[in-house]
Coordinates of C-alpha atoms in Angstrom, one line a residue:
X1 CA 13.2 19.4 13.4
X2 CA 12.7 16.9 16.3
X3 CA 10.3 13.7 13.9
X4 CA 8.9 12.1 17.1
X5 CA 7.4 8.8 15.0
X6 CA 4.1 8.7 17.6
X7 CA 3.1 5.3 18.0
X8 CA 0.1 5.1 19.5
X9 CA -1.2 2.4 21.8
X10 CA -4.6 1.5 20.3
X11 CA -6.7 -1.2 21.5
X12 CA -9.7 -1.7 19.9
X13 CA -9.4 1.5 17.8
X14 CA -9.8 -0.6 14.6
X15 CA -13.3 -2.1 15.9
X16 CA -11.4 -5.2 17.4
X17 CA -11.1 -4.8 20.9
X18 CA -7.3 -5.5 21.1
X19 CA -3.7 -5.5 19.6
X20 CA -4.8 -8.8 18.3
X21 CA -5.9 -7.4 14.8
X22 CA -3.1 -5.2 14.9
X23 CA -0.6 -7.5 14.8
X24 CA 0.9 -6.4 11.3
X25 CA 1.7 -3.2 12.1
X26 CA 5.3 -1.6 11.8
X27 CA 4.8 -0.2 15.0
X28 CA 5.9 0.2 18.4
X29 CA 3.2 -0.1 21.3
X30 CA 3.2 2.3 24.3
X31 CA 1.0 1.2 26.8
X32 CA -0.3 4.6 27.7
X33 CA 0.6 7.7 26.2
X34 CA -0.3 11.0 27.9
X35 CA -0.6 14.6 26.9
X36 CA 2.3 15.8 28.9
X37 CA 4.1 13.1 27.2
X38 CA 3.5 13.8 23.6
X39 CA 2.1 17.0 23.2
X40 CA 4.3 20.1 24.4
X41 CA 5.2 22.3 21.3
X42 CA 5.5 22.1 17.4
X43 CA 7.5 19.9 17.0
X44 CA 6.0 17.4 18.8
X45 CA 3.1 18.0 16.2
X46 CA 5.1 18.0 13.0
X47 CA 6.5 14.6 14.7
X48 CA 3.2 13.5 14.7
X49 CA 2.2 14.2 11.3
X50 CA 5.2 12.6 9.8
X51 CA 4.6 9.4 12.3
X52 CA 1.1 9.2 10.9
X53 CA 2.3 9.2 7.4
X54 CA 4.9 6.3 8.4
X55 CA 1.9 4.4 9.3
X56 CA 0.0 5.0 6.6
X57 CA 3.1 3.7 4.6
X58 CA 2.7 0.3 6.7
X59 CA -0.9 0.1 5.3
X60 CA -0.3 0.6 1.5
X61 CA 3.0 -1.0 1.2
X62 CA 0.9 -4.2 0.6
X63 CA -2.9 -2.7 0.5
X64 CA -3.0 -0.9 -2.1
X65 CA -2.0 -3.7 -4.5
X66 CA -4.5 -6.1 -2.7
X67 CA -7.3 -4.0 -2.7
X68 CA -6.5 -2.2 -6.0
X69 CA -5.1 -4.6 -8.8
X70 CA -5.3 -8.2 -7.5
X71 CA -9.3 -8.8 -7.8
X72 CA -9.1 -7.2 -11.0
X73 CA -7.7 -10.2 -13.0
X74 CA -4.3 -7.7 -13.9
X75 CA -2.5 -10.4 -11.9
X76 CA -1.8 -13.9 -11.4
X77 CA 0.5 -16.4 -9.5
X78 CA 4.0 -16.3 -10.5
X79 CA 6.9 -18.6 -10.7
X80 CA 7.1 -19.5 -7.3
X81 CA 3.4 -20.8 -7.4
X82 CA 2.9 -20.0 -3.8
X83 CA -1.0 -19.5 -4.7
X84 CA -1.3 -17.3 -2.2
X85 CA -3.1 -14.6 -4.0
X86 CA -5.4 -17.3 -5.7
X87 CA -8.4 -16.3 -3.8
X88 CA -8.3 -12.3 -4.8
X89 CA -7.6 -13.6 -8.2
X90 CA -10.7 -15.9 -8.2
X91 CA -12.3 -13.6 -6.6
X92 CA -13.7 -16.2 -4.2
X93 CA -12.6 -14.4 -0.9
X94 CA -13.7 -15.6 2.7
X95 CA -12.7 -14.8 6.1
X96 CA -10.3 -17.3 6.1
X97 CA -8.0 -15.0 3.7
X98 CA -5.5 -12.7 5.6
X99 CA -4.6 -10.5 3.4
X100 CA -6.3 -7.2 2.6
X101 CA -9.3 -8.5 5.0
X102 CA -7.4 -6.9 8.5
X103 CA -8.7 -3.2 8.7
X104 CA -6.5 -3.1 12.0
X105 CA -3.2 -1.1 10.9
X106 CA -5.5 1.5 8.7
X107 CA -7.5 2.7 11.9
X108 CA -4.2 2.7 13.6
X109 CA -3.3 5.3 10.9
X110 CA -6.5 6.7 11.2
X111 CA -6.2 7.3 15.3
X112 CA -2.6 9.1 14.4
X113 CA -4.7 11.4 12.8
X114 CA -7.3 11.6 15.0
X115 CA -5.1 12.4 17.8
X116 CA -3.3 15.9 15.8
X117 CA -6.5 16.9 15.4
X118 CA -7.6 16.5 19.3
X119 CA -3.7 18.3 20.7
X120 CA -2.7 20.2 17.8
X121 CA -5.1 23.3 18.1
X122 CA -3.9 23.6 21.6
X123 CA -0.2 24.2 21.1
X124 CA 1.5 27.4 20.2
X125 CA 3.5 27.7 17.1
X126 CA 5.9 30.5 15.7
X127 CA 4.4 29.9 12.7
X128 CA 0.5 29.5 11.9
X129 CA 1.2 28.2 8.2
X130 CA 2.9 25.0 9.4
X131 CA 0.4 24.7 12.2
X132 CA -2.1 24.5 10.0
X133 CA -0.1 22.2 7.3
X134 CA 0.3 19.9 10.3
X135 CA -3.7 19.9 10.6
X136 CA -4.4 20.0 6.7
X137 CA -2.8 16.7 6.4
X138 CA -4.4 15.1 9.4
X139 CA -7.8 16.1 7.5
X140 CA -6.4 14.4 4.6
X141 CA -4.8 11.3 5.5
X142 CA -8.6 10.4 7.5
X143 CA -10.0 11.1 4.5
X144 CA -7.9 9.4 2.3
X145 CA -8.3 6.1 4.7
X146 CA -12.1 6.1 5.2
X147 CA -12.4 6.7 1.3
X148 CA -10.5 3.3 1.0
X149 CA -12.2 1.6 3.9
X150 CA -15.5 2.6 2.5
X151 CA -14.7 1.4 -0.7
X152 CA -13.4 -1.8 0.5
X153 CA -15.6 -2.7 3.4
X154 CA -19.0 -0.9 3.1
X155 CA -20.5 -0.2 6.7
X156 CA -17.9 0.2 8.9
X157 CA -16.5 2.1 12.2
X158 CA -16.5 5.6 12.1
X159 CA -14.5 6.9 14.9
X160 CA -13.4 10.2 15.0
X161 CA -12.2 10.6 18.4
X162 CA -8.4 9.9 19.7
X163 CA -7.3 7.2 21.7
X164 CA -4.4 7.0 24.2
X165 CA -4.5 4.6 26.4
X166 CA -5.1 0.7 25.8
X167 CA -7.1 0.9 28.6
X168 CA -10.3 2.4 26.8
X169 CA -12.8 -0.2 26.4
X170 CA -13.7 0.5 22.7
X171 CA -16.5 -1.7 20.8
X172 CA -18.1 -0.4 17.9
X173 CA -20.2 -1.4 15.7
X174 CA -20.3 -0.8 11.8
X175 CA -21.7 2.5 10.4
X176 CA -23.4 3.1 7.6
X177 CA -21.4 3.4 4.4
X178 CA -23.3 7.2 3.5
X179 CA -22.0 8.5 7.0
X180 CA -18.4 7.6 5.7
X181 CA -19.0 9.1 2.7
X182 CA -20.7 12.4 4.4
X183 CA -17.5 12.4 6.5
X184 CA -14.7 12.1 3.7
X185 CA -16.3 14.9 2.1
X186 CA -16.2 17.3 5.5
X187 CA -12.2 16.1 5.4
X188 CA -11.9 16.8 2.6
X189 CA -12.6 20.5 2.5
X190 CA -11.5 21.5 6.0
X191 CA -8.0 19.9 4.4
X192 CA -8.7 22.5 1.4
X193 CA -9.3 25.2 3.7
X194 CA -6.5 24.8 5.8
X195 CA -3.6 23.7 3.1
X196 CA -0.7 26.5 2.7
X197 CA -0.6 27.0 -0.7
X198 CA 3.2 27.0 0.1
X199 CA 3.0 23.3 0.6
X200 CA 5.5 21.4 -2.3
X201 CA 6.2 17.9 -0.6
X202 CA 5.0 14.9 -2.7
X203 CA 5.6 12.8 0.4
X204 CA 2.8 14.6 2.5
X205 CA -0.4 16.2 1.3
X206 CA -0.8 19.6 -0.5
X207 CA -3.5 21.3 -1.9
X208 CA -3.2 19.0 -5.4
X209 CA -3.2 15.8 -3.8
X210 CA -6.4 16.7 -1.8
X211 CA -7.7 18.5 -5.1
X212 CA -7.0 14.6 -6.5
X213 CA -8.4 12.9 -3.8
X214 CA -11.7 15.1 -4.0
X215 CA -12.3 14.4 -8.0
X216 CA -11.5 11.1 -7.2
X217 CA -14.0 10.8 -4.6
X218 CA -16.6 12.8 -6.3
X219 CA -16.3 11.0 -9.7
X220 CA -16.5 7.6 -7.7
X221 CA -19.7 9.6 -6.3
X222 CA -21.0 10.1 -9.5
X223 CA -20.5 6.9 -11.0
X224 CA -21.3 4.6 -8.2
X225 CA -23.7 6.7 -5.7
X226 CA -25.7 8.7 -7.7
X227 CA -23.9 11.8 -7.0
X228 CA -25.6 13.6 -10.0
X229 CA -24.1 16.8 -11.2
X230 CA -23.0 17.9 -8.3
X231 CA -20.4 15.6 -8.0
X232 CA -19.2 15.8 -11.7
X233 CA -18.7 19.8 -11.0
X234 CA -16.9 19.4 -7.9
X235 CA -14.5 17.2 -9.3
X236 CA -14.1 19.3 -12.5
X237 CA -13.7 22.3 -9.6
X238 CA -10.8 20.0 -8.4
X239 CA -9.2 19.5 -11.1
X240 CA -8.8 23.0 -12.5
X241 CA -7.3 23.0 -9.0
X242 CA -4.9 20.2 -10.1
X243 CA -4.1 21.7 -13.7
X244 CA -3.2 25.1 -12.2
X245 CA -0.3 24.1 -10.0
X246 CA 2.4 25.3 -11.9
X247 CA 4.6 22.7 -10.4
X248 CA 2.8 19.8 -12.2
X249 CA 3.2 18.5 -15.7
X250 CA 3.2 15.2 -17.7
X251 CA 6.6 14.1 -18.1
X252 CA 7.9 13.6 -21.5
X253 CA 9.4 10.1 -20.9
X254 CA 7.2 7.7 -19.2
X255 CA 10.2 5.5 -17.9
X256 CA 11.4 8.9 -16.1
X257 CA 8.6 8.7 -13.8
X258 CA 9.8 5.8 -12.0
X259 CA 13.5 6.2 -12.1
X260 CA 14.6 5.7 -9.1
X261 CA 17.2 8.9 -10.0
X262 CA 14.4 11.1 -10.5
X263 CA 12.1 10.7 -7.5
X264 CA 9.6 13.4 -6.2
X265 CA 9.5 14.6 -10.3
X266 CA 6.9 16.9 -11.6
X267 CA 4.4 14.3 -12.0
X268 CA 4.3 13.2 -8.6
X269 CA 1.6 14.4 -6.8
X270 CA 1.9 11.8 -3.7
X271 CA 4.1 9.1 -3.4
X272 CA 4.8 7.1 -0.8
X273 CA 8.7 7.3 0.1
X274 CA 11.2 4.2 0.0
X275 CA 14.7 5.0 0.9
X276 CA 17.4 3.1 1.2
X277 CA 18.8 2.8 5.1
X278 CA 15.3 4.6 5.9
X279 CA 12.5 1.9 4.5
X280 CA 12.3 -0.4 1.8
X281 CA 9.9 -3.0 0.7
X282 CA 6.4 -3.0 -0.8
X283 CA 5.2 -5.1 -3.2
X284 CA 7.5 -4.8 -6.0
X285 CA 9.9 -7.5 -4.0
X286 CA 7.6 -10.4 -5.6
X287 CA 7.7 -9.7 -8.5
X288 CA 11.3 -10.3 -9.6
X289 CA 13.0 -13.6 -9.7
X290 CA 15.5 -15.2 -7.4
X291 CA 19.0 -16.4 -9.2
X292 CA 18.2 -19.8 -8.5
X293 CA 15.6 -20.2 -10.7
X294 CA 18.1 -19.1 -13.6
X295 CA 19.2 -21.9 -16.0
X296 CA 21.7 -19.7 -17.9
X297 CA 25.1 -19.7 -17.6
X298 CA 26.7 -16.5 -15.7
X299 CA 27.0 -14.1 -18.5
X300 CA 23.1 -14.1 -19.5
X301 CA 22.4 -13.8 -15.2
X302 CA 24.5 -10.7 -15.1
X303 CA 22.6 -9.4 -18.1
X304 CA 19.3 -9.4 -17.0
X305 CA 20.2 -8.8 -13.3
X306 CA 17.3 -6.7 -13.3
X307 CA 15.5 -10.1 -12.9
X308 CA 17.3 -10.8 -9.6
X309 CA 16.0 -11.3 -5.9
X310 CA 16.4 -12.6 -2.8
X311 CA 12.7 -13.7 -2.6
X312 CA 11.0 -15.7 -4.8
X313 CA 8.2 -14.5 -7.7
X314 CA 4.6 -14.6 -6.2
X315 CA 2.9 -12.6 -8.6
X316 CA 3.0 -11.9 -12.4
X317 CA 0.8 -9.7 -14.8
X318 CA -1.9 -12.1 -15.9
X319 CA -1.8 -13.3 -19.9
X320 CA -4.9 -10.6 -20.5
X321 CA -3.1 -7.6 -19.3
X322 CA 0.3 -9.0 -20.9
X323 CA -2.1 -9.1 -24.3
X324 CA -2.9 -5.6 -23.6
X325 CA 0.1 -4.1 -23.0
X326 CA 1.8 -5.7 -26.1
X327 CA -1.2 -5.0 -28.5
X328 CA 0.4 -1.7 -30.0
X329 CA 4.2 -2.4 -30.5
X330 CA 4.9 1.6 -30.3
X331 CA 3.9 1.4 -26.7
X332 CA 6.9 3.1 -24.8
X333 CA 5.3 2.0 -20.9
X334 CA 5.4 -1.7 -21.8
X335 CA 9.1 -2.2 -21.0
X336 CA 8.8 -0.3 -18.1
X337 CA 5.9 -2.2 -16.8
X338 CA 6.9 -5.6 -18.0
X339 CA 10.1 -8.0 -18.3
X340 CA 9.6 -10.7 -20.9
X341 CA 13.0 -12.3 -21.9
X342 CA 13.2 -16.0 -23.7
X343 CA 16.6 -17.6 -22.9
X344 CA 17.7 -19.3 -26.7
X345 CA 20.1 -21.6 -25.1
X346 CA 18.1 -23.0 -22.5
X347 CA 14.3 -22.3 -24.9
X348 CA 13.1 -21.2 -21.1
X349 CA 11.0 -18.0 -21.3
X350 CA 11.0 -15.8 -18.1
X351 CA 8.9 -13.0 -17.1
X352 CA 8.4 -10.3 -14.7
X353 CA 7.0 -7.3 -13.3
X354 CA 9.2 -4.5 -14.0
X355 CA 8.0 -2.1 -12.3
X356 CA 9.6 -0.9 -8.9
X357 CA 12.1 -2.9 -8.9
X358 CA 14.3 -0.6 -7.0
X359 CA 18.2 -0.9 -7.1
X360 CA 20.4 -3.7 -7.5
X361 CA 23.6 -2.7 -5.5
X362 CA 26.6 -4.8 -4.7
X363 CA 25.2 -8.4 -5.5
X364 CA 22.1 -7.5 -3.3
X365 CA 18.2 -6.2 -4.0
X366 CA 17.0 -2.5 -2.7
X367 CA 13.5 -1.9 -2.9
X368 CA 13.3 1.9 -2.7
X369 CA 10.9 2.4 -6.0
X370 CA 8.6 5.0 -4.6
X371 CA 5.3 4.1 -5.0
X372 CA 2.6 7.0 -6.2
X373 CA -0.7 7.4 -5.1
X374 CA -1.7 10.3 -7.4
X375 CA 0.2 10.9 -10.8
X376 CA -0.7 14.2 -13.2
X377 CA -1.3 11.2 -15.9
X378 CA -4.5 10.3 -13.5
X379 CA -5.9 13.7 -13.9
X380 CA -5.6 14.1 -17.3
X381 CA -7.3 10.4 -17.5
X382 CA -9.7 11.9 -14.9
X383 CA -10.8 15.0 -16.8
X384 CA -11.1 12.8 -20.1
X385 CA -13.5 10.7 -18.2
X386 CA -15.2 13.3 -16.9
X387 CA -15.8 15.3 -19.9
X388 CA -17.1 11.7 -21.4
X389 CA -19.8 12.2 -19.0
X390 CA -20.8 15.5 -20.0
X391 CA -21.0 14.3 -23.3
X392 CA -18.3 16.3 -24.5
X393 CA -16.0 13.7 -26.6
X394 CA -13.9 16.3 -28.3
X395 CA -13.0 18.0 -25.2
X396 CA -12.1 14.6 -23.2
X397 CA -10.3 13.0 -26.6
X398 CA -8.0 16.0 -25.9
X399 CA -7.3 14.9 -22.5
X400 CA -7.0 11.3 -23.5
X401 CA -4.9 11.9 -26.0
X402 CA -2.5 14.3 -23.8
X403 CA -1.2 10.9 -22.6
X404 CA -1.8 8.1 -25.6
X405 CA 0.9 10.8 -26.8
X406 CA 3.4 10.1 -24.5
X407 CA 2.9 6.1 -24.7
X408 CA 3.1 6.0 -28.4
X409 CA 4.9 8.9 -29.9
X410 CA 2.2 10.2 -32.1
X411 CA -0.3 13.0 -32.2
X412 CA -4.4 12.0 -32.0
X413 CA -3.7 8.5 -31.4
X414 CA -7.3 7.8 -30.3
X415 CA -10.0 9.8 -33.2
X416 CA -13.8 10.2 -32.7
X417 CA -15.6 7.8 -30.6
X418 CA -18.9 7.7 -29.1
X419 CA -19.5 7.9 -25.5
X420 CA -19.5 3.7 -25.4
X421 CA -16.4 3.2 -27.6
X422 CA -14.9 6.2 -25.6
X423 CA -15.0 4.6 -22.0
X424 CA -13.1 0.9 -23.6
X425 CA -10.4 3.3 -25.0
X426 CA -10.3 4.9 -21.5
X427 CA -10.4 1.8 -19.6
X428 CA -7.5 0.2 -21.7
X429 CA -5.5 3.5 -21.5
X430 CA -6.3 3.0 -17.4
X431 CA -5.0 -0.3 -17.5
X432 CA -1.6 0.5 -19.5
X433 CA -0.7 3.5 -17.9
X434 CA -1.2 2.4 -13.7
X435 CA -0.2 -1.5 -14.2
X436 CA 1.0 -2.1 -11.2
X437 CA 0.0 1.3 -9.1
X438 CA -3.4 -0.4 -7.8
X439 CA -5.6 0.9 -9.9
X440 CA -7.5 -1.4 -11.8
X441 CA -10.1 -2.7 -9.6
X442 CA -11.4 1.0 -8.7
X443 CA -11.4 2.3 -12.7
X444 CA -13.0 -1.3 -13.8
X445 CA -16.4 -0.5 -11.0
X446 CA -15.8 3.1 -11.2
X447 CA -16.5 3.1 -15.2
X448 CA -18.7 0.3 -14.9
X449 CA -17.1 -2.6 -16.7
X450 CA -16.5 -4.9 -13.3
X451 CA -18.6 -7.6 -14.5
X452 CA -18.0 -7.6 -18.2
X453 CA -14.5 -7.3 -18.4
X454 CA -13.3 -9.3 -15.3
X455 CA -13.8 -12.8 -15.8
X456 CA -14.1 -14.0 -12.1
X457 CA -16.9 -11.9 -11.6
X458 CA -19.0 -12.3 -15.1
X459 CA -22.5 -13.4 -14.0
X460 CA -22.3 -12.5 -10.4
X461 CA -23.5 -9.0 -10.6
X462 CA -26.5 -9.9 -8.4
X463 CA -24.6 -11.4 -5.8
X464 CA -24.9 -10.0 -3.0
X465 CA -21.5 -7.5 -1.7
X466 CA -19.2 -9.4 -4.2
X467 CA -17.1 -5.9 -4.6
X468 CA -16.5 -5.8 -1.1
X469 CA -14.6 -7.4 0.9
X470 CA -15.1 -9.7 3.6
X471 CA -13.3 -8.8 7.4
X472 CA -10.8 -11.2 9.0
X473 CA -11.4 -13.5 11.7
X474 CA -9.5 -12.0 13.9
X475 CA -11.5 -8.8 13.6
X476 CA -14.8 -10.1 14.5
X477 CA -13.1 -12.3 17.6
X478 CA -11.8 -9.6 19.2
X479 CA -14.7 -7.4 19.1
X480 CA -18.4 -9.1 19.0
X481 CA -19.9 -6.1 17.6
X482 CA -18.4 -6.5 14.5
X483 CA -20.3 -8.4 11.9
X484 CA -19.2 -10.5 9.0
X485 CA -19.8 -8.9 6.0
X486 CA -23.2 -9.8 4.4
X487 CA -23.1 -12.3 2.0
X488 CA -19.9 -13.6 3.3
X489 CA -18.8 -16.6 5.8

């Protein structure tokens, strides 16, 4: 199969006007790209779909920690005391800060898609099942951004035309945040409709990940938006959906999940792929520390080379979430999340994220640690929380309990609760089982606990957009439509 990685010229697509905002994206530019060019047979559309799924692993390589985890007070700055993060930490963002505030690169993503869904109807293939695989996932991945975007940014572009030439003079303005919503929700089910069931591939969509993507949207819908009953039925629909793939189950060992031996397991339901030779990277590179920073003699470095990078350690777990994760000693994901190792000799005490943390080959660092968007763990955390709603405890302490199981080795860990006490055991359970997967900012608002439980944010519930996020200078230069953010300079 001929993977044409489609890199799309795309000035002003993401609301700026130029390249300018674009300029972290793992891309190459064309300066015009043509029909006859690009858009001949089938393969030239599978190429597509697989070069807009390479972009969209540019994107959340670094965005899904920033937007997910690092607001959420789960993180903090690490040995290397760049401060770097401080400002998502602190919550005290501005358009000064550069990272996570650049929507560039994600409506670069969002124009691959765009584009397969403007040529691929048109061209012939000997099969109509991977024809319309090829336009499932291009329903998806839109969907998938704007349901971040929207979450992140509020109002903002909706463009659902595609662009090929950096000649098109392209300045919108922000759109209402329901019109984004209204949209995800027709992507959603056209990706439904059109999804072979055939479709097994945890590296693109198939009919479970969108099933996970609509609960997740429609319990965000009914938590945050008013979304009423509707929304709690469609994403109980969805998760039957979920539950009956037969190719899905909770893993027995939580540590198997991320070993880098067992990628693509049963409990992956997305993932974005890091290979070695292919792409590496993500966040997981600062959270290890360099061998410089080692005061022990050789034999303790070589065991605890897990430890060892080239890069130095920007971010740690913060001491809440550390508190957390060591609160019940029978916790089996705490080693796999979290490196704490005191050296006698020296009485220096190090500490690190363990999670993906790839390979250590030949004196040298790989980061190929897959990193999962949807896990079978989240629906089973998702159907508890749902059926905490109804007001059905019994039915979502089952669920709950499905994974407390796994983390701690015994049966009915969590026993009755009321709805309240039910939603802190949930929120913790969040918290331990996705450290590190960019979770915790989205379950802290989603369950309602943003401005009790974060400190940064305790007494600013009334101001005004402080869970959104502000948009980068450079955005707003490059395209004078664009307005800040209200309630942000």
């Amino acid at each position: 199969m001929k993977r044409i990685l489609i890199r799309l010229a795309l000035l002003a697509v993401a609301a700026t006007g130029s390249v300018a905002c674009l300029d972290d994206m793992d891309v190459k530019q064309k300066s015009k790209i043509t029909t006859p060019d690009m858009w001949l047979d089938e393969s030239d559309a599978l190429g597509a779909m697989y070069g807009m799924y390479h972009q969209m692993r540019a994107v959340f390589q670094t965005a899904l920690i920033y937007w997910g985890d690092y607001r959420a007070g789960t993180f903090t700055g690490g040995a290397g005391g760049s401060g770097s993060g401080d400002k998502m930490f602190a919550n005290r963002l501005d358009s000064s800060e550069t990272k996570g505030t650049n929507w560039g690169s994600t409506y670069t993503a969002i124009n691959d898609a765009n584009l397969i869904l403007k040529h691929v109807p048109g061209i012939a293939f000997s099969s109509e099942s991977d024809k319309e695989l090829v336009l499932a996932n291009a329903h998806f991945v839109r969907a998938y951004l704007y349901y971040n975007i929207v979450r992140v940014w509020g109002d903002a572009p909706l463009l659902l035309t595609g662009f090929e030439s950096s000649d098109a003079k392209l300045q919108p303005s922000r759109s209402e945040a329901s019109l984004l919503y209204a949209q995800i929700g027709k992507d959603i089910e056209e990706a439904l409709r059109l999804m072979p069931a055939s479709a097994a591939d945890c590296t693109i969509a198939t009919r479970s990940a969108v099933a996970m993507l609509k609960a997740d949207y429609n319990l965000w819908l009914y938590q945050t938006r008013e979304g009423g009953d509707a929304a709690l039925t469609a994403a109980d629909e969805a998760l039957d959906a979920v539950f009956a793939d037969a190719r899905l189950k909770l893993l027995d060992s939580y540590a198997d999940v991320f070993d880098i031996g067992n990628k693509g397991n049963a409990e992956i339901i997305l993932t974005i792929r890091l290979a070695m030779g292919e792409y590496e990277g993500g966040f997981g590179s600062v959270y290890l520390l360099p061998q410089t920073r080692f005061y022990s003699a050789a034999e303790h470095i070589e065991t605890h080379v897990k430890l060892m990078n080239s890069d130095d350690q920007r971010y740690i777990f913060s001491p809440g979430l550390v508190e957390l994760m060591y609160a019940d000693a029978r916790d089996t994901r705490t080693p796999v999340n979290y490196g704490d190792w005191t050296d006698e000799e020296q009485g220096y005490r190090y500490t690190w994220v363990n999670k993906f943390a790839g390979m250590w080959k030949d004196n040298k660092r790989y980061f190929i640690s897959d990193i999962p968007l949807y896990r079978y763990a989240e629906a089973l955390l998702f159907k508890a929380e749902l059926e905490n709603e109804r007001g059905n405890t019994d039915t979502a302490l089952e669920y709950l309990n499905r994974v407390a199981r796994r983390a701690y080795g015994v049966d009915d860990y969590y026993a009755t609760l009321d709805y309240d006490l039910f939603k802190e055991a949930l929120m913790n359970e969040y918290l331990k089982e996705f450290a590190a997967e960019g979770k915790s900012w989205w379950n802290y608002i989603r369950l309602g606990f943003a401005f009790t439980k974060i400190e940064s944010l305790r007494g600013r519930q009334h101001q005004t957009n402080i869970l959104l996020w502000p948009i980068a200078n450079a955005c707003m230069n490059e395209n004078p439509n664009i307005r800040q953010t209200v309630g942000y300079n």
